[in-house]
XYZ file of C-alpha atoms in Angstrom:
664
model
C -20.169 -20.244 -74.728
C -18.928 -22.427 -71.937
C -20.691 -24.186 -69.170
C -23.191 -22.300 -67.065
C -21.534 -21.192 -63.833
C -22.698 -23.329 -60.955
C -23.850 -21.671 -57.755
C -21.425 -21.845 -54.860
C -22.072 -24.885 -52.725
C -22.213 -24.906 -48.979
C -21.743 -27.642 -46.470
C -24.700 -30.096 -46.526
C -26.179 -27.964 -49.315
C -27.547 -25.492 -46.793
C -28.687 -22.240 -48.360
C -26.400 -19.382 -47.272
C -27.998 -17.097 -44.756
C -28.504 -13.416 -45.307
C -26.987 -10.833 -43.012
C -30.431 -10.351 -41.524
C -30.670 -14.054 -40.752
C -27.236 -14.027 -39.145
C -28.107 -11.043 -37.028
C -31.370 -12.719 -36.097
C -29.445 -15.830 -35.116
C -27.160 -13.914 -32.814
C -30.002 -11.893 -31.349
C -32.106 -14.985 -30.755
C -29.430 -16.477 -28.549
C -28.853 -15.360 -25.011
C -28.059 -11.692 -24.842
C -25.121 -12.575 -22.628
C -22.203 -14.189 -24.507
C -20.902 -16.689 -22.002
C -17.538 -18.181 -22.695
C -18.281 -21.583 -21.197
C -18.774 -24.801 -23.148
C -20.457 -27.004 -20.594
C -23.066 -28.204 -23.092
C -20.453 -30.114 -25.068
C -20.317 -33.723 -23.948
C -17.211 -34.853 -25.769
C -13.748 -33.412 -25.315
C -11.552 -31.709 -27.877
C -10.944 -28.232 -29.239
C -14.067 -26.272 -30.168
C -13.625 -23.949 -33.159
C -14.684 -20.407 -32.369
C -16.976 -20.226 -35.406
C -18.497 -23.642 -34.749
C -22.206 -23.530 -35.466
C -22.222 -20.302 -37.453
C -19.515 -20.841 -40.062
C -22.149 -22.028 -42.527
C -24.261 -18.945 -41.906
C -21.681 -16.380 -43.020
C -23.133 -13.572 -45.097
C -21.799 -13.608 -48.668
C -21.762 -9.817 -48.576
C -18.758 -10.074 -46.265
C -15.458 -9.225 -47.909
C -13.415 -12.328 -48.726
C -10.455 -10.898 -46.798
C -12.518 -10.944 -43.605
C -13.508 -14.556 -44.272
C -9.887 -15.623 -44.616
C -8.908 -13.762 -41.455
C -11.701 -15.422 -39.505
C -10.544 -18.835 -40.619
C -7.115 -18.025 -39.209
C -8.664 -16.843 -35.952
C -10.418 -20.191 -35.785
C -7.089 -22.005 -35.575
C -5.655 -23.344 -32.349
C -2.156 -21.991 -32.996
C -1.367 -18.773 -31.100
C 0.907 -17.291 -33.765
C -1.779 -17.748 -36.412
C -4.367 -16.082 -34.176
C -2.079 -13.112 -33.545
C -1.402 -12.621 -37.242
C -5.114 -12.909 -37.978
C -6.025 -10.322 -35.343
C -3.421 -7.910 -36.674
C -4.776 -8.407 -40.209
C -8.332 -7.931 -38.946
C -7.302 -4.711 -37.219
C -5.777 -3.367 -40.437
C -8.808 -4.418 -42.472
C -11.073 -2.515 -40.077
C -8.898 0.565 -40.340
C -8.780 0.406 -44.146
C -12.433 -0.528 -44.814
C -15.347 1.859 -45.080
C -18.350 1.638 -42.770
C -20.548 -0.112 -45.344
C -17.998 -2.916 -45.731
C -17.928 -3.383 -41.963
C -21.680 -3.599 -41.421
C -21.958 -7.269 -42.545
C -19.008 -8.123 -40.272
C -20.584 -6.811 -37.087
C -23.108 -9.636 -36.421
C -20.304 -12.221 -36.291
C -17.797 -10.290 -34.244
C -19.372 -10.786 -30.759
C -18.837 -14.566 -30.831
C -15.200 -14.171 -31.875
C -14.557 -11.377 -29.422
C -16.137 -13.142 -26.432
C -13.971 -16.234 -26.849
C -10.691 -14.581 -27.811
C -10.938 -11.958 -25.049
C -10.518 -14.773 -22.506
C -7.919 -16.724 -24.491
C -5.239 -18.469 -22.449
C -2.512 -16.520 -24.284
C -2.135 -12.990 -22.945
C -0.880 -11.627 -26.278
C -4.055 -12.858 -27.968
C -6.181 -11.057 -25.387
C -4.250 -7.851 -25.923
C -4.506 -8.195 -29.702
C -8.258 -8.850 -29.713
C -8.933 -5.698 -27.671
C -6.705 -3.692 -30.018
C -8.614 -5.117 -32.999
C -11.898 -4.399 -31.241
C -10.858 -0.778 -30.783
C -10.172 -0.479 -34.510
C -13.580 -1.968 -35.343
C -15.450 0.191 -32.843
C -13.614 3.315 -33.946
C -14.589 2.810 -37.581
C -18.096 1.331 -37.115
C -19.227 4.016 -34.677
C -22.960 3.929 -33.943
C -23.397 0.804 -36.057
C -21.992 -1.249 -33.156
C -25.028 -0.327 -31.014
C -27.215 -3.373 -31.900
C -24.415 -5.681 -30.732
C -23.311 -3.736 -27.676
C -25.214 -5.875 -25.195
C -23.519 -9.008 -26.559
C -20.056 -7.460 -26.406
C -20.204 -5.492 -23.200
C -19.615 -8.282 -20.645
C -16.093 -9.385 -21.617
C -15.321 -5.900 -22.917
C -16.163 -4.188 -19.621
C -14.444 -6.767 -17.400
C -11.512 -6.934 -19.811
C -10.455 -3.573 -18.394
C -9.238 -5.616 -15.423
C -7.448 -8.349 -17.355
C -4.591 -9.813 -15.304
C -2.213 -8.884 -18.149
C -1.850 -5.069 -17.885
C -1.335 -4.400 -21.630
C -4.533 -6.334 -22.380
C -6.399 -4.391 -19.692
C -5.080 -1.108 -21.109
C -6.156 -2.121 -24.608
C -9.682 -2.923 -23.373
C -9.898 0.379 -21.513
C -8.639 2.260 -24.556
C -11.320 0.606 -26.697
C -13.978 1.544 -24.139
C -12.827 5.165 -24.149
C -12.804 5.141 -27.953
C -16.444 4.041 -28.007
C -17.793 6.148 -25.145
C -16.657 9.708 -24.431
C -16.607 10.648 -20.715
C -20.002 12.354 -20.871
C -21.582 9.179 -22.293
C -19.772 6.563 -20.216
C -22.219 6.324 -17.312
C -25.140 6.325 -19.728
C -23.607 3.390 -21.603
C -23.003 1.392 -18.407
C -26.554 2.070 -17.237
C -27.915 0.933 -20.603
C -25.903 -2.306 -20.408
C -25.857 -2.920 -16.672
C -28.218 -5.890 -16.825
C -25.944 -7.578 -19.370
C -22.820 -6.700 -17.382
C -24.323 -8.149 -14.213
C -25.557 -11.275 -15.989
C -22.124 -11.879 -17.489
C -20.355 -11.336 -14.167
C -22.912 -13.343 -12.217
C -22.794 -16.274 -14.619
C -19.009 -16.500 -14.562
C -18.761 -16.145 -10.792
C -21.665 -18.339 -9.744
C -22.144 -20.908 -12.514
C -18.910 -21.474 -14.377
C -16.066 -23.817 -13.405
C -12.581 -24.471 -14.807
C -14.085 -27.249 -16.944
C -16.964 -25.236 -18.395
C -14.873 -22.170 -19.197
C -12.508 -23.873 -21.627
C -13.017 -24.477 -25.331
C -10.262 -27.080 -25.382
C -11.076 -30.043 -23.171
C -7.768 -31.712 -24.064
C -5.656 -29.081 -22.297
C -4.288 -29.899 -18.864
C -5.979 -28.911 -15.626
C -3.416 -26.206 -14.896
C -4.382 -24.340 -18.072
C -8.084 -24.700 -17.259
C -7.546 -23.400 -13.724
C -5.493 -20.454 -14.965
C -8.201 -19.429 -17.416
C -10.893 -19.745 -14.765
C -8.879 -17.635 -12.329
C -8.353 -14.912 -14.923
C -12.053 -14.733 -15.697
C -13.008 -14.669 -12.008
C -10.451 -11.958 -11.230
C -11.561 -9.763 -14.122
C -15.227 -10.244 -13.192
C -14.709 -9.381 -9.518
C -12.655 -6.319 -10.363
C -15.122 -5.477 -13.105
C -17.942 -5.627 -10.561
C -16.013 -3.230 -8.330
C -15.565 -0.921 -11.324
C -19.283 -1.102 -12.093
C -20.129 -0.152 -8.491
C -17.614 2.683 -8.429
C -18.725 4.213 -11.730
C -22.505 4.229 -11.324
C -24.356 6.755 -9.150
C -26.242 5.235 -6.216
C -29.664 5.894 -7.738
C -28.844 3.658 -10.705
C -27.481 0.953 -8.413
C -30.747 1.009 -6.491
C -32.715 0.536 -9.696
C -30.719 -2.629 -10.352
C -30.916 -3.779 -6.727
C -32.601 -7.088 -7.511
C -29.976 -8.077 -10.093
C -27.178 -7.096 -7.720
C -28.689 -9.036 -4.842
C -28.696 -12.238 -6.900
C -24.929 -11.997 -6.909
C -24.289 -10.588 -3.437
C -26.667 -12.967 -1.662
C -25.210 -16.068 -3.312
C -23.190 -18.347 -1.028
C -20.552 -18.912 -3.708
C -19.862 -15.191 -3.896
C -18.707 -15.174 -0.258
C -16.576 -18.282 -0.717
C -14.163 -16.298 -2.886
C -12.893 -14.628 0.311
C -11.194 -17.948 1.138
C -9.978 -18.810 -2.357
C -6.426 -20.240 -2.449
C -5.436 -17.828 -5.242
C -4.233 -14.499 -3.755
C -5.327 -12.461 -6.775
C -8.864 -13.826 -6.522
C -8.967 -12.894 -2.834
C -7.592 -9.456 -3.677
C -10.231 -8.911 -6.358
C -13.007 -10.152 -4.078
C -12.044 -7.792 -1.251
C -11.801 -4.955 -3.765
C -15.394 -5.725 -4.749
C -16.444 -5.892 -1.090
C -14.854 -2.500 -0.404
C -16.747 -1.046 -3.373
C -19.980 -2.554 -2.028
C -19.367 -1.058 1.416
C -18.584 2.364 -0.004
C -21.131 2.667 -2.814
C -23.937 0.193 -2.120
C -24.124 -0.724 1.580
C -27.864 -1.308 1.151
C -26.997 -4.468 -0.789
C -25.246 -5.821 2.322
C -28.088 -5.230 4.758
C -28.730 -8.971 5.149
C -25.080 -10.045 5.005
C -23.700 -8.862 8.367
C -22.591 -12.348 9.401
C -20.909 -13.013 6.061
C -19.121 -9.650 6.133
C -17.741 -10.066 9.646
C -16.674 -13.651 9.074
C -14.934 -12.902 5.777
C -13.211 -9.751 6.971
C -11.989 -10.672 10.443
C -10.934 -14.195 9.523
C -8.585 -12.594 6.999
C -7.087 -9.961 9.306
C -3.779 -11.833 9.347
C -3.560 -11.939 5.540
C 0.078 -11.790 4.415
C -0.164 -11.463 0.626
C 0.743 -7.870 -0.339
C -1.810 -7.891 -3.163
C -4.620 -8.688 -0.719
C -3.635 -6.875 2.476
C -4.651 -3.330 1.563
C -8.220 -4.195 0.535
C -8.646 -6.544 3.521
C -7.868 -3.759 5.975
C -10.037 -1.314 4.080
C -12.847 -3.826 4.484
C -12.054 -4.247 8.196
C -12.629 -0.558 8.853
C -15.592 -0.229 6.487
C -17.340 -3.161 8.145
C -17.927 -0.962 11.202
C -19.854 1.476 8.998
C -21.911 -1.195 7.271
C -22.661 -3.570 10.155
C -24.578 -2.039 13.024
C -22.910 -4.079 15.782
C -19.804 -5.899 14.576
C -19.052 -7.464 17.953
C -22.390 -9.246 17.852
C -21.050 -11.422 15.027
C -17.373 -11.882 15.950
C -15.576 -12.458 19.230
C -13.025 -9.812 20.134
C -11.163 -12.058 22.577
C -11.304 -15.327 20.624
C -10.919 -14.187 17.014
C -9.900 -10.567 16.550
C -7.234 -10.067 19.227
C -5.284 -13.297 18.537
C -5.071 -12.348 14.868
C -4.214 -8.738 15.714
C -1.395 -9.802 18.072
C -0.012 -12.022 15.317
C -0.049 -9.158 12.809
C 1.698 -6.796 15.243
C 4.240 -9.379 16.381
C 5.310 -10.209 12.841
C 5.428 -6.622 11.622
C 2.522 -7.479 9.298
C 4.915 -9.863 7.541
C 6.458 -7.111 5.447
C 3.228 -5.163 4.950
C 3.503 -2.742 7.875
C 3.284 0.311 5.627
C -0.072 -0.992 4.339
C -1.514 -2.371 7.573
C -0.282 -0.236 10.459
C -1.881 3.080 9.393
C -5.191 1.272 10.053
C -4.375 0.401 13.674
C -5.494 3.704 15.170
C -8.918 3.643 13.437
C -9.342 0.013 14.543
C -8.347 0.883 18.097
C -11.012 3.581 18.169
C -13.631 0.901 17.394
C -12.663 -1.232 20.394
C -14.628 0.172 23.288
C -13.050 -0.228 26.771
C -16.318 -1.857 27.853
C -15.444 -4.813 25.601
C -12.130 -5.432 27.355
C -11.821 -7.786 30.292
C -8.634 -6.050 31.452
C -7.889 -2.664 29.898
C -4.325 -2.383 31.212
C -3.473 -5.887 30.014
C -4.877 -5.062 26.571
C -2.764 -1.917 26.264
C 0.332 -3.760 27.460
C -0.092 -6.570 24.943
C -0.819 -4.102 22.169
C 2.406 -2.148 22.633
C 4.523 -5.183 23.517
C 3.549 -6.841 20.254
C 4.250 -3.620 18.374
C 7.735 -3.477 19.902
C 8.310 -7.097 18.942
C 7.169 -6.320 15.406
C 9.815 -3.619 15.127
C 12.447 -6.357 15.426
C 10.977 -8.419 12.585
C 13.453 -8.959 9.770
C 11.275 -7.286 7.130
C 10.965 -4.203 9.323
C 14.651 -3.962 10.207
C 15.736 -3.769 6.564
C 13.129 -1.254 5.372
C 12.965 2.384 6.447
C 9.386 2.565 5.181
C 8.293 -0.432 7.251
C 10.149 0.768 10.357
C 8.591 4.226 10.069
C 5.127 2.670 9.770
C 5.591 0.649 12.978
C 6.934 3.620 14.933
C 4.222 5.964 13.643
C 1.502 3.485 14.641
C 3.053 3.064 18.100
C 3.089 6.810 18.787
C -0.316 7.525 17.214
C -1.971 4.838 19.292
C -0.150 5.942 22.442
C -1.321 9.508 21.967
C -4.890 8.334 21.416
C -4.908 6.041 24.458
C -3.496 8.779 26.694
C -6.168 11.203 25.488
C -8.878 8.613 26.188
C -7.530 7.882 29.669
C -6.549 11.363 30.826
C -8.392 10.787 34.109
C -6.328 7.682 34.861
C -2.812 8.936 35.503
C -1.539 5.565 36.687
C -2.306 3.876 33.352
C -0.679 6.658 31.339
C 2.489 6.786 33.444
C 2.719 3.005 33.270
C 2.582 3.111 29.474
C 5.250 5.809 29.403
C 7.625 3.893 31.634
C 6.989 0.316 30.536
C 6.380 0.834 26.837
C 7.807 4.119 25.549
C 11.130 4.043 27.355
C 11.652 0.363 26.661
C 11.179 1.140 22.972
C 13.439 4.189 23.129
C 16.223 2.340 24.923
C 15.989 -0.559 22.482
C 16.099 1.639 19.369
C 18.993 3.732 20.669
C 21.200 0.791 21.584
C 20.426 -1.727 18.831
C 22.170 -0.927 15.543
C 19.739 -3.256 13.717
C 16.953 -0.794 14.528
C 18.729 2.298 13.241
C 16.148 2.758 10.472
C 13.525 3.360 13.160
C 15.465 6.103 14.939
C 14.543 9.119 12.873
C 10.815 8.352 12.938
C 10.802 7.517 16.646
C 12.801 10.559 17.732
C 10.853 13.065 15.641
C 7.567 11.447 16.682
C 8.485 11.560 20.367
C 9.560 15.187 20.050
C 6.211 16.107 18.526
C 4.315 14.114 21.165
C 6.166 15.617 24.142
C 5.842 19.116 22.688
C 2.090 18.476 22.444
C 2.013 17.399 26.090
C 3.997 20.497 27.066
C 1.560 22.763 25.232
C -1.317 21.076 27.101
C 0.478 21.137 30.460
C -1.702 23.900 31.894
C -4.917 22.037 31.090
C -6.667 20.104 33.879
C -6.375 17.518 35.301
C -2.612 18.099 35.020
C -1.818 14.735 33.422
C 0.084 16.203 30.480
C 2.357 18.219 32.760
C 3.089 15.068 34.774
C 3.819 13.072 31.629
C 6.118 15.743 30.179
C 8.046 16.112 33.444
C 8.446 12.348 33.822
C 9.578 12.056 30.232
C 12.368 14.628 30.491
C 13.696 13.177 33.749
C 13.789 9.660 32.399
C 15.188 10.742 29.032
C 18.123 12.497 30.691
C 18.973 9.303 32.581
C 18.760 7.171 29.427
C 20.989 9.539 27.445
C 23.607 9.699 30.196
C 23.630 5.928 30.595
C 24.062 5.521 26.834
C 27.520 7.118 27.168
C 28.592 6.210 30.699
C 27.839 2.487 30.663
C 29.513 1.857 27.303
C 32.629 4.041 27.469
C 34.825 0.937 27.319
C 33.021 -0.535 24.306
C 33.907 1.592 21.242
C 31.444 -0.127 18.909
C 28.432 0.352 21.193
C 29.600 3.856 22.120
C 29.693 4.816 18.428
C 26.147 3.501 17.949
C 24.872 5.333 21.022
C 26.538 8.616 20.030
C 24.904 8.450 16.602
C 21.545 7.781 18.275
C 21.952 10.708 20.667
C 22.879 13.071 17.843
C 19.841 12.003 15.847
C 17.634 12.414 18.915
C 18.940 15.906 19.747
C 18.530 17.004 16.121
C 14.944 15.731 16.026
C 14.089 17.383 19.336
C 15.473 20.709 18.166
C 12.832 20.758 15.411
C 9.841 18.716 16.665
C 7.735 19.293 13.546
C 10.533 18.889 10.989
C 10.737 16.086 8.440
C 14.062 14.234 8.267
C 16.194 14.568 5.172
C 19.389 12.740 4.336
C 22.688 14.441 3.519
C 23.817 13.512 0.018
C 27.496 14.361 -0.282
C 30.862 12.770 -0.927
C 33.058 12.022 2.107
C 36.692 10.974 2.052
C 37.909 8.696 4.831
C 40.914 10.021 6.709
C 43.583 7.447 7.596
C 43.104 8.562 11.191
C 39.448 7.584 11.444
C 37.237 4.680 10.533
C 34.044 4.581 8.502
C 31.847 4.252 11.588
C 33.023 7.679 12.821
C 32.360 9.704 9.661
C 28.654 8.975 9.293
C 26.737 12.237 9.422
C 23.375 12.415 11.157
C 20.282 13.386 9.232
C 19.373 17.050 9.272
C 15.870 18.430 9.530
C 13.927 20.446 7.021
C 13.231 23.299 9.377
C 9.647 24.482 9.409
C 7.910 26.892 11.762
C 6.661 25.009 14.787
C 4.588 25.885 17.805
C 7.267 25.090 20.354
C 6.222 25.088 23.997
C 8.531 27.278 26.178
C 8.962 24.465 28.684
C 9.980 22.113 25.878
C 12.852 24.387 24.858
C 13.978 24.799 28.465
C 14.016 21.070 29.132
C 15.846 20.408 25.885
C 18.592 22.866 26.849
C 18.949 21.094 30.195
C 19.303 17.794 28.360
C 22.019 19.202 26.079
C 23.922 20.669 29.029
C 23.809 17.364 30.852
C 25.134 15.580 27.770
C 28.028 18.026 27.570
C 28.791 17.391 31.247
C 28.853 13.643 30.753
C 30.951 13.957 27.615
C 33.681 16.115 29.193
C 33.760 14.061 32.386
C 34.216 10.808 30.476
C 37.144 12.221 28.497
C 39.204 12.402 31.665
C 38.866 8.695 32.362
C 38.171 6.881 29.097
C 40.616 5.197 26.731
C 42.057 6.696 23.554
C 39.545 5.005 21.260
C 36.565 6.219 23.284
C 38.054 9.736 23.463
C 38.150 9.930 19.669
C 34.482 8.948 19.491
C 33.484 11.439 22.206
C 35.343 14.364 20.593
C 33.559 13.642 17.310
C 30.256 13.448 19.182
C 31.005 16.732 20.957
C 31.829 18.442 17.646
C 28.488 17.455 16.124
C 26.447 18.435 19.194
C 28.106 21.873 19.402
C 27.438 22.486 15.707
C 23.773 21.607 16.171
C 23.265 23.567 19.409
C 25.117 26.823 18.823
C 23.518 29.023 21.465
C 25.849 31.470 23.266
C 24.622 29.972 26.537
C 26.253 26.702 25.539
C 29.652 28.434 25.558
C 29.121 29.629 29.126
C 28.022 26.189 30.177
C 31.114 24.528 28.683
C 33.398 26.894 30.583
C 31.432 26.405 33.780
C 31.983 22.650 33.565
C 35.747 23.055 33.831
C 35.649 26.274 35.888
C 38.328 27.714 33.596
C 38.642 30.881 31.542
C 38.520 30.631 27.760
C 42.308 30.889 27.483
C 42.877 28.282 30.162
C 40.265 25.976 28.665
C 41.892 26.246 25.252
C 45.373 25.462 26.555
C 44.405 22.637 28.916
C 41.765 20.945 26.754
C 41.577 21.971 23.125
C 45.281 22.386 22.416
C 45.895 18.888 23.783
C 43.385 17.454 21.323
C 45.182 19.207 18.469
C 48.440 17.539 19.510
C 46.825 14.104 19.956
C 47.512 12.097 16.791
C 44.678 9.685 17.628
C 42.021 12.396 17.367
C 41.124 13.410 13.775
C 42.170 17.006 13.197
C 38.787 18.048 11.824
C 37.081 16.889 15.036
C 39.284 19.130 17.167
C 39.000 22.096 14.802
C 35.208 21.799 14.612
C 34.971 21.946 18.412
C 37.347 24.941 18.552
C 35.564 26.868 15.793
C 32.137 26.189 17.308
C 33.211 27.427 20.740
C 35.064 30.410 19.275
C 31.970 31.380 17.292
C 29.837 31.161 20.441
C 32.392 33.269 22.335
C 32.220 35.992 19.669
C 28.422 35.932 19.922
C 28.666 36.603 23.644
C 31.176 39.413 23.050
C 28.805 41.062 20.569
C 26.001 40.759 23.098
C 28.217 42.439 25.695
C 28.070 39.421 27.986
C 31.879 39.063 28.153
């Protein structure tokens, strides 16, 4: 009956290969599945299954064959649909049906995991997770072929793709088996990373020679970034003893000249990934860098003025770690010719918007610069703080509270350190106080553009001066001298802030706000500032600039030096003197500002002694003071009623306190 069924033909009449033959074919090739195509001489798109499509095992389900054909297409949409279908097939198939599929998957996975389309990369890792989850231990014979792009895929530049790769890795290896798996595959991981970093180029990494150079470059950059970050991950995950066992393989990469050239790559993300890898080397495997001192110092210190936010953090981590890895850093780089010019630039420009990342590293760096290296120690300190002050005026710092706080914190931390290191040289320390600290304080108090720096500066200064006051009894007496000089000069600055600008309402308003913030910070030296969040209604009798409330502190117990409290009270009393004296001679607009200022100061400093001091200023009794001063303010239509009432209630409360104490 009928014609005898003819055997299925294959291209060129080649006999179909068995699954064993296919597996043998894959295993006979390099154990590292490189994604480059440099062996191809002619251009054009290279099908993913090129070279093995004729070897497909006929035990493979026809649905898988059809899906693979779709994956082989150039069109992105077709690939995505195919990967989704493949994922579902893996989920719906039993293990036996998947076994014939496994030998062919590494080739597909290795190419698609570096596809130029980010959605394809995400989809292939999701499909891989489904396959791994169902195949289980059966994936083991192919692990070494898959692990390179799989491991580095956890640092894909497209976060969803990276998450998908990481999820697949976690699906395959529980936490207690993860290190064991990396150790088992570390040779293959290192070979894959090393090949892509040292041998591949934008031309060799593409399977479509007809695409434009921009696409080739983008693919190359993605692979390099994932490999560098993957290398950092490898170093961070493995214990040192396992890294030492693979020392030779690691050195092939670390000792290569091309590896160090990535520190100067034009692409910021490549530089960021390279410095991340260098940091991991410094922290986990410094023995691999024993012969690379010159390379380390050159790469790190030439990039000190890096401005890309993605790169800055790891660069400065590497700067500090280089001192731990290299025995004598200054043997390989010039402090005067290379490091300081770049450092001054960073300080002057406020780290170009990266102060919060860079400036916390200034104190550790300063501790590595021995005074013996400096030609002129005083000049060095002067330039250091002058450039910091200039950096505070940088546009990126002025508009960001975080950046401004970072600059101010670095200034005060470094000042405190330098004073402690030069406690035998009083002249240097007093010079820094006068020429650097007070210049900064005066500038911040008077310049409204620097208002975001006020809270951090005032609270930091309060903490610093309280520290000096606590140390005042310690020899050689420097801290007592510094604290005394500070309070004297501060009183003059605060008085001048009101007296010299009483005819300029705008500047007077700014200075009053600064003084209130300063006095609040000094009342609680160890407190953290917190903003008031409340609704305010503007009275027709006052402008917006007069209703701004100062920040209040989160009060915490502090070790307050007795002399600090005494000097602070003197400062408050002097401010009250200046305030009342100016009211007798200033104009109506300035009087309004001063009454508001007085109200806020009295509410903050509500000691009964303040009441006595206020009366002593005018040499009047309470009744006389009320009639001649306070009642007049109530009748003055220019002065907001709440200002006058707040002053009256504050003083009345203080008077009652004195009555209860039996002091009246």
